[in-house]
N, CA and C atoms as an extended XYZ file, in Angstrom:
393
Properties=species:S:1:pos:R:3:atomname:S:1:resname:S:1:resid:I:1 pbc="F F F"
N         0.441       -1.196       -0.053 N   MET     1
C        -0.126       -0.282       -0.394 CA  MET     1
C         0.719        0.511       -0.173 C   MET     1
N         1.172        1.802       -0.960 N   ARG     2
C         1.486        3.798       -0.453 CA  ARG     2
C         0.726        4.522       -0.073 C   ARG     2
N         0.941        5.455        0.662 N   ARG     3
C         0.987        6.508        1.625 CA  ARG     3
C         1.484        7.549        1.048 C   ARG     3
N         0.470        8.682        1.684 N   VAL     4
C         1.438       10.293        0.781 CA  VAL     4
C         0.561       10.580        2.329 C   VAL     4
N         1.656       11.244        3.253 N   LEU     5
C         0.684       12.691        3.753 CA  LEU     5
C         1.593       13.738        3.587 C   LEU     5
N         1.158       15.259        3.965 N   PHE     6
C         1.463       16.372        3.301 CA  PHE     6
C         1.801       16.735        4.389 C   PHE     6
N         2.722       17.622        4.541 N   LEU     7
C         2.692       18.759        5.452 CA  LEU     7
C         2.761       20.043        5.505 C   LEU     7
N         2.769       20.653        6.732 N   ARG     8
C         3.210       22.365        5.775 CA  ARG     8
C         3.999       22.611        6.649 C   ARG     8
N         4.693       23.637        6.885 N   HIS     9
C         5.772       23.986        7.250 CA  HIS     9
C         5.760       24.165        8.784 C   HIS     9
N         6.660       24.880        9.294 N   GLY    10
C         5.921       24.409       10.548 CA  GLY    10
C         6.150       26.868       10.820 C   GLY    10
N         5.787       27.541       12.005 N   SER    11
C         5.833       28.810       12.153 CA  SER    11
C         7.272       29.691       11.806 C   SER    11
N         6.983       30.962       11.043 N   HIS    12
C         7.251       31.699       10.947 CA  HIS    12
C         7.661       32.692       11.743 C   HIS    12
N         8.235       33.778       11.574 N   ASP    13
C         8.160       35.308       12.996 CA  ASP    13
C         7.134       36.071       11.666 C   ASP    13
N         6.995       35.703       10.851 N   ARG    14
C         5.809       37.196        9.719 CA  ARG    14
C         4.469       36.206        9.594 C   ARG    14
N         4.195       35.147       10.297 N   LEU    15
C         3.171       34.363       10.212 CA  LEU    15
C         1.790       34.701       10.583 C   LEU    15
N         0.541       35.190       10.120 N   GLY    16
C        -0.361       35.944       10.268 CA  GLY    16
C        -0.295       37.655        9.916 C   GLY    16
N         0.668       37.225        9.587 N   ARG    17
C         1.224       39.218        9.193 CA  ARG    17
C         1.611       39.606        7.918 C   ARG    17
N         2.001       38.486        7.190 N   ILE    18
C         3.159       39.035        6.038 CA  ILE    18
C         2.494       38.206        5.354 C   ILE    18
N         2.449       38.349        4.097 N   LEU    19
C         2.541       36.927        2.824 CA  LEU    19
C         3.078       36.545        2.356 C   LEU    19
N         3.645       35.636        2.453 N   CYS    20
C         5.695       35.302        2.771 CA  CYS    20
C         5.094       34.756        1.225 C   CYS    20
N         4.552       33.601        0.169 N   GLY    21
C         4.819       33.138       -0.832 CA  GLY    21
C         6.304       32.723       -1.031 C   GLY    21
N         6.836       32.934       -2.040 N   ARG    22
C         8.136       33.093       -2.193 CA  ARG    22
C         9.446       33.797       -1.919 C   ARG    22
N         8.113       34.841       -0.957 N   MET    23
C         9.639       35.763       -0.006 CA  MET    23
C        11.141       34.849       -0.262 C   MET    23
N        12.236       35.609       -0.310 N   PRO    24
C        13.472       34.692       -0.205 CA  PRO    24
C        13.259       34.640        1.622 C   PRO    24
N        14.485       34.246        2.521 N   GLY    25
C        15.210       34.259        3.519 CA  GLY    25
C        13.782       34.159        4.249 C   GLY    25
N        12.779       33.001        4.518 N   VAL    26
C        11.707       33.720        5.460 CA  VAL    26
C        12.381       31.346        6.183 C   VAL    26
N        12.862       31.633        6.974 N   SER    27
C        13.539       30.841        8.451 CA  SER    27
C        11.320       29.892        9.797 C   SER    27
N        12.238       28.647        9.418 N   LEU    28
C        11.164       28.639       11.497 CA  LEU    28
C        11.777       29.321       12.150 C   LEU    28
N        10.939       30.433       12.641 N   SER    29
C        10.775       30.675       14.416 CA  SER    29
C        11.307       29.521       15.376 C   SER    29
N        11.233       30.467       16.211 N   GLU    30
C        11.471       29.311       17.183 CA  GLU    30
C        10.003       28.169       17.814 C   GLU    30
N         9.436       28.790       17.161 N   ALA    31
C         8.182       27.948       17.695 CA  ALA    31
C         7.643       26.631       16.272 C   ALA    31
N         8.654       27.093       15.648 N   GLY    32
C         8.209       26.206       14.608 CA  GLY    32
C         9.345       25.530       13.910 C   GLY    32
N        10.846       25.698       14.946 N   ARG    33
C        11.703       24.917       14.627 CA  ARG    33
C        11.237       23.452       15.852 C   ARG    33
N        10.235       23.864       17.346 N   ALA    34
C         9.664       23.264       18.010 CA  ALA    34
C         8.664       22.294       17.281 C   ALA    34
N         7.969       22.954       16.592 N   GLU    35
C         6.691       22.135       15.527 CA  GLU    35
C         8.246       20.969       14.774 C   GLU    35
N         8.746       21.743       14.373 N   ALA    36
C         9.240       20.543       13.285 CA  ALA    36
C        10.025       18.759       13.765 C   ALA    36
N        10.246       19.561       15.051 N   HIS    37
C        10.792       18.220       15.763 CA  HIS    37
C         9.403       17.548       16.484 C   HIS    37
N         8.754       18.454       16.290 N   ALA    38
C         7.922       17.611       17.843 CA  ALA    38
C         6.916       16.570       16.600 C   ALA    38
N         6.757       17.373       14.783 N   VAL    39
C         5.961       16.277       14.322 CA  VAL    39
C         6.318       15.199       13.524 C   VAL    39
N         8.015       15.519       14.074 N   ALA    40
C         9.050       14.425       13.792 CA  ALA    40
C         8.903       13.083       14.161 C   ALA    40
N         8.729       13.392       15.552 N   GLY    41
C         9.099       12.744       16.765 CA  GLY    41
C         7.283       12.001       15.810 C   GLY    41
N         6.228       12.140       16.074 N   ALA    42
C         5.490       11.526       16.095 CA  ALA    42
C         4.680       11.094       15.215 C   ALA    42
N         5.858       11.650       13.949 N   LEU    43
C         4.893       10.789       13.087 CA  LEU    43
C         5.423        9.387       12.818 C   LEU    43
N         7.828        9.897       13.412 N   ALA    44
C         9.022        8.548       13.501 CA  ALA    44
C         7.759        7.459       14.501 C   ALA    44
N         7.190        7.017       15.500 N   ARG    45
C         6.622        7.004       16.090 CA  ARG    45
C         5.270        6.296       16.419 C   ARG    45
N         5.090        6.428       14.793 N   ARG    46
C         3.577        6.464       14.526 CA  ARG    46
C         3.017        5.385       13.290 C   ARG    46
N         4.640        5.712       12.622 N   PHE    47
C         4.150        4.532       11.094 CA  PHE    47
C         5.849        4.069       11.394 C   PHE    47
N         6.722        3.856       12.814 N   ALA    48
C         8.278        2.522       12.797 CA  ALA    48
C         7.914        1.750       12.764 C   ALA    48
N         6.564        0.719       12.794 N   GLY    49
C         6.725       -0.498       12.521 CA  GLY    49
C         5.811       -0.494       10.811 C   GLY    49
N         5.025        0.318       10.066 N   GLU    50
C         5.776        0.485        8.545 CA  GLU    50
C         6.969        0.789        7.975 C   GLU    50
N         7.093        1.413        8.731 N   LEU    51
C         8.423        1.795        7.801 CA  LEU    51
C         9.461        0.534        7.643 C   LEU    51
N         9.128        0.226        8.156 N   ALA    52
C        11.028       -0.700        7.939 CA  ALA    52
C        10.270       -1.921        7.579 C   ALA    52
N        11.833       -1.114        6.364 N   GLY    53
C        11.959       -2.209        5.124 CA  GLY    53
C        11.284       -1.447        4.295 C   GLY    53
N         9.911       -0.597        4.448 N   ALA    54
C         9.568        0.180        2.987 CA  ALA    54
C        10.433        1.262        2.449 C   ALA    54
N         9.646        1.381        1.052 N   THR    55
C        10.453        2.866        0.482 CA  THR    55
C        10.557        3.676        0.894 C   THR    55
N        11.132        5.112        1.563 N   VAL    56
C        10.016        6.112        2.199 CA  VAL    56
C        11.259        7.454        1.225 C   VAL    56
N         9.959        8.181        0.485 N   ARG    57
C        10.523        9.239       -0.655 CA  ARG    57
C        10.554       10.104        0.946 C   ARG    57
N        11.297       11.492        0.888 N   LEU    58
C        10.724       12.852        1.932 CA  LEU    58
C        11.150       14.135        0.694 C   LEU    58
N        10.093       14.834        0.013 N   LEU    59
C        10.089       15.565       -0.597 CA  LEU    59
C         9.416       16.686        0.112 C   LEU    59
N        11.002       17.865       -0.132 N   SER    60
C        10.302       19.577        0.090 CA  SER    60
C        10.393       20.308       -0.874 C   SER    60
N         9.784       21.572       -0.750 N   SER    61
C         9.289       22.576       -1.839 CA  SER    61
C        11.293       23.122       -1.305 C   SER    61
N        11.785       23.847       -2.617 N   PRO    62
C        13.041       25.202       -2.052 CA  PRO    62
C        12.802       26.173       -1.002 C   PRO    62
N        11.852       26.196       -0.154 N   GLN    63
C        11.845       27.586        0.921 CA  GLN    63
C        12.676       27.189        2.097 C   GLN    63
N        13.859       27.751        2.542 N   PRO    64
C        14.551       27.423        3.655 CA  PRO    64
C        12.799       27.320        4.833 C   PRO    64
N        12.017       27.374        5.126 N   ARG    65
C        11.225       27.152        6.178 CA  ARG    65
C        10.631       25.534        5.797 C   ARG    65
N        10.456       25.548        4.234 N   THR    66
C        10.064       23.354        4.476 CA  THR    66
C        11.264       23.091        4.471 C   THR    66
N        12.243       22.617        4.100 N   ARG    67
C        13.786       22.384        4.383 CA  ARG    67
C        13.983       22.366        5.576 C   ARG    67
N        13.479       23.609        6.341 N   GLU    68
C        13.844       22.965        8.144 CA  GLU    68
C        13.088       22.119        8.501 C   GLU    68
N        11.978       21.867        8.130 N   THR    69
C        10.858       21.513        8.815 CA  THR    69
C        10.956       20.272        8.509 C   THR    69
N        11.636       20.238        6.998 N   ALA    70
C        11.975       18.218        6.146 CA  ALA    70
C        13.256       17.964        6.970 C   ALA    70
N        14.073       18.798        8.137 N   ALA    71
C        15.652       18.016        8.263 CA  ALA    71
C        14.695       17.650        9.332 C   ALA    71
N        14.196       17.339       10.909 N   PRO    72
C        14.078       16.894       11.427 CA  PRO    72
C        12.873       15.493       11.234 C   PRO    72
N        11.860       15.626       10.145 N   LEU    73
C        11.787       13.911       10.089 CA  LEU    73
C        13.109       13.468        9.199 C   LEU    73
N        13.829       14.096        8.177 N   ALA    74
C        14.408       12.812        7.923 CA  ALA    74
C        15.668       12.121        8.067 C   ALA    74
N        15.827       13.313        9.966 N   GLU    75
C        16.945       12.392       10.551 CA  GLU    75
C        16.204       11.273       10.952 C   GLU    75
N        14.543       11.778       11.381 N   ALA    76
C        13.885       10.741       12.794 CA  ALA    76
C        13.625        9.133       11.643 C   ALA    76
N        13.750       10.324       10.593 N   LEU    77
C        13.285        8.740        9.240 CA  LEU    77
C        15.092        7.723        8.955 C   LEU    77
N        16.050        8.504        8.578 N   GLY    78
C        16.903        7.822        7.619 CA  GLY    78
C        16.979        8.040        6.819 C   GLY    78
N        16.302        9.018        6.408 N   VAL    79
C        16.283        9.567        4.590 CA  VAL    79
C        16.877       10.930        4.082 C   VAL    79
N        17.307       11.166        3.241 N   GLY    80
C        17.960       12.244        2.850 CA  GLY    80
C        16.008       12.941        1.841 C   GLY    80
N        16.300       14.284        2.618 N   ALA    81
C        15.175       15.186        2.196 CA  ALA    81
C        15.228       15.335        0.713 C   ALA    81
N        14.689       15.175       -0.513 N   GLU    82
C        14.754       15.713       -1.782 CA  GLU    82
C        13.894       16.647       -2.516 C   GLU    82
N        14.768       17.508       -2.784 N   LEU    83
C        13.757       19.122       -2.963 CA  LEU    83
C        13.005       18.865       -4.305 C   LEU    83
N        11.886       19.396       -4.603 N   ALA    84
C        11.012       19.318       -5.192 CA  ALA    84
C        10.287       20.842       -5.312 C   ALA    84
N        10.892       21.659       -6.435 N   GLU    85
C        10.140       22.908       -6.961 CA  GLU    85
C         9.122       22.717       -7.098 C   GLU    85
N         8.129       21.383       -7.965 N   GLU    86
C         6.757       21.307       -8.559 CA  GLU    86
C         6.304       22.089       -6.572 C   GLU    86
N         6.873       21.766       -5.198 N   LEU    87
C         6.150       21.907       -4.402 CA  LEU    87
C         6.476       23.024       -4.012 C   LEU    87
N         6.882       24.386       -4.282 N   ASP    88
C         7.071       25.746       -4.066 CA  ASP    88
C         5.527       26.068       -3.291 C   ASP    88
N         6.036       27.269       -3.159 N   GLU    89
C         4.767       28.131       -2.340 CA  GLU    89
C         4.437       28.747       -3.026 C   GLU    89
N         2.882       29.074       -3.756 N   ILE    90
C         2.433       29.927       -4.515 CA  ILE    90
C         3.642       31.350       -4.936 C   ILE    90
N         3.048       31.574       -5.975 N   ALA    91
C         4.013       33.298       -6.332 CA  ALA    91
C         2.731       33.936       -6.200 C   ALA    91
N         2.938       34.716       -5.482 N   PHE    92
C         2.209       35.541       -5.335 CA  PHE    92
C         2.397       36.897       -6.008 C   PHE    92
N         3.082       36.802       -6.580 N   GLY    93
C         4.383       38.799       -7.489 CA  GLY    93
C         4.154       39.526       -6.921 C   GLY    93
N         3.148       40.951       -7.135 N   ASP    94
C         3.312       42.154       -6.448 CA  ASP    94
C         2.751       42.094       -4.767 C   ASP    94
N         2.237       40.618       -4.643 N   TRP    95
C         1.498       40.823       -3.120 CA  TRP    95
C         2.547       40.159       -2.655 C   TRP    95
N         3.413       40.105       -2.978 N   THR    96
C         4.875       39.339       -1.649 CA  THR    96
C         5.299       40.178       -1.065 C   THR    96
N         4.965       39.462        0.104 N   GLY    97
C         5.674       40.227        1.672 CA  GLY    97
C         5.246       41.658        1.504 C   GLY    97
N         4.119       41.798        1.210 N   LYS    98
C         3.002       42.575        2.141 CA  LYS    98
C         2.156       42.389        3.453 C   LYS    98
N         2.141       43.306        3.740 N   ALA    99
C         1.579       43.369        5.200 CA  ALA    99
C        -0.407       43.254        5.237 C   ALA    99
N        -0.992       41.929        5.226 N   PHE   100
C        -2.155       41.506        5.856 CA  PHE   100
C        -2.914       42.935        5.569 C   PHE   100
N        -2.924       43.974        6.541 N   SER   101
C        -3.158       45.001        7.189 CA  SER   101
C        -3.034       46.306        5.473 C   SER   101
N        -2.187       46.123        4.734 N   GLU   102
C        -2.035       46.211        3.658 CA  GLU   102
C        -2.506       45.793        2.360 C   GLU   102
N        -2.772       44.549        2.444 N   LEU   103
C        -3.398       44.515        0.837 CA  LEU   103
C        -5.727       44.363        1.461 C   LEU   103
N        -5.832       44.447        3.222 N   ASP   104
C        -6.895       44.928        3.415 CA  ASP   104
C        -7.423       46.011        2.499 C   ASP   104
N        -8.285       46.067        1.779 N   GLY   105
C        -9.135       46.890        1.086 CA  GLY   105
C        -9.404       46.838       -0.526 C   GLY   105
N        -7.865       45.654       -1.153 N   ASP   106
C        -7.193       46.500       -2.046 CA  ASP   106
C        -8.525       44.965       -2.876 C   ASP   106
N        -9.255       46.295       -3.611 N   PRO   107
C       -10.220       45.030       -5.079 CA  PRO   107
C        -9.427       43.517       -5.226 C   PRO   107
N        -8.464       43.144       -5.943 N   ALA   108
C        -8.051       42.553       -6.577 CA  ALA   108
C        -7.797       41.303       -6.067 C   ALA   108
N        -7.705       41.858       -3.996 N   TRP   109
C        -7.093       41.029       -2.889 CA  TRP   109
C        -8.144       40.726       -2.097 C   TRP   109
N        -8.844       41.087       -2.116 N   THR   110
C       -11.116       40.812       -1.823 CA  THR   110
C       -11.601       40.438       -3.217 C   THR   110
N       -11.221       39.869       -4.048 N   ALA   111
C       -11.652       39.398       -5.637 CA  ALA   111
C       -11.004       38.055       -5.872 C   ALA   111
N        -9.811       38.178       -4.826 N   TRP   112
C        -8.928       36.493       -4.790 CA  TRP   112
C        -9.444       35.230       -4.037 C   TRP   112
N        -9.516       36.164       -2.426 N   ASN   113
C       -10.117       35.541       -1.658 CA  ASN   113
C       -11.767       34.987       -2.236 C   ASN   113
N       -11.823       35.689       -2.545 N   ALA   114
C       -13.861       35.340       -3.099 CA  ALA   114
C       -14.201       34.120       -3.794 C   ALA   114
N       -12.107       34.568       -5.030 N   GLN   115
C       -12.376       32.990       -5.838 CA  GLN   115
C       -11.484       32.866       -6.186 C   GLN   115
N       -10.438       31.966       -5.363 N   ARG   116
C        -9.062       32.196       -5.411 CA  ARG   116
C        -9.160       31.147       -6.514 C   ARG   116
N       -10.057       30.438       -7.197 N   GLY   117
C        -9.211       29.383       -8.264 CA  GLY   117
C        -9.148       29.818       -9.573 C   GLY   117
N       -10.353       30.776       -9.377 N   ALA   118
C       -10.218       31.453      -11.016 CA  ALA   118
C        -8.907       33.097      -10.860 C   ALA   118
N        -9.410       33.576       -9.263 N   ALA   119
C        -8.276       34.987      -10.090 CA  ALA   119
C        -7.009       34.656       -9.568 C   ALA   119
N        -6.241       35.486      -10.052 N   ARG   120
C        -5.160       35.945       -9.867 CA  ARG   120
C        -4.274       36.940       -8.988 C   ARG   120
N        -3.246       36.879       -8.639 N   PRO   121
C        -2.872       37.640       -7.757 CA  PRO   121
C        -2.168       38.696       -8.806 C   PRO   121
N        -1.758       40.101       -8.963 N   PRO   122
C        -0.759       40.000       -9.788 CA  PRO   122
C         0.662       40.432      -10.423 C   PRO   122
N         0.707       39.632      -11.227 N   GLY   123
C         1.888       39.036      -11.094 CA  GLY   123
C         2.676       38.052      -11.261 C   GLY   123
N         1.633       37.102      -10.237 N   GLY   124
C         0.981       36.224       -9.731 CA  GLY   124
C         0.311       34.926      -10.071 C   GLY   124
N         0.254       33.795       -9.809 N   GLU   125
C        -0.399       33.172       -9.792 CA  GLU   125
C        -1.308       32.585       -9.484 C   GLU   125
N        -2.318       32.239      -10.039 N   SER   126
C        -3.863       31.789       -9.716 CA  SER   126
C        -3.886       30.330       -9.011 C   SER   126
N        -4.686       29.985       -7.976 N   MET   127
C        -4.493       28.180       -8.230 CA  MET   127
C        -5.067       27.832       -8.694 C   MET   127
N        -6.284       27.747       -9.230 N   ALA   128
C        -5.979       26.644      -10.841 CA  ALA   128
C        -4.693       26.695      -10.874 C   ALA   128
N        -3.743       27.616      -11.238 N   ALA   129
C        -2.293       27.219      -12.011 CA  ALA   129
C        -1.031       26.424      -11.360 C   ALA   129
N        -1.566       26.557       -9.826 N   VAL   130
C        -0.523       26.184       -9.238 CA  VAL   130
C        -0.819       24.739       -9.026 C   VAL   130
N        -2.696       24.480       -9.382 N   GLN   131
C        -2.336       22.477       -9.598 CA  GLN   131
C        -2.200       21.713      -10.328 C   GLN   131
């Protein structure tokens, strides 16, 4: 049986304030590093019996925060984390690095939040394009 798990990266210092997307230099916060270690331990314990002799692949987006999240899991599982460009964050274009408070009231931001499958951030990609 094939099992596929998707994990989001741990917390970072801009969480809930800044639309990061592919913004360079966003690393995990202390809380995010603790989250990464906690999930690595929990998954290693949960799947220990199933992983014996199994082929395990661990893929990470190129973002530093995702690579940092994957590192403790890679160590716990005894595998290397493979870089997967296709798992990168959505490209938010002109909105990258903007505070959510700056985006409030922007008609394009309102449209994107109402119709994420069809709307496109200025200079970015739609959710449909990401899929």
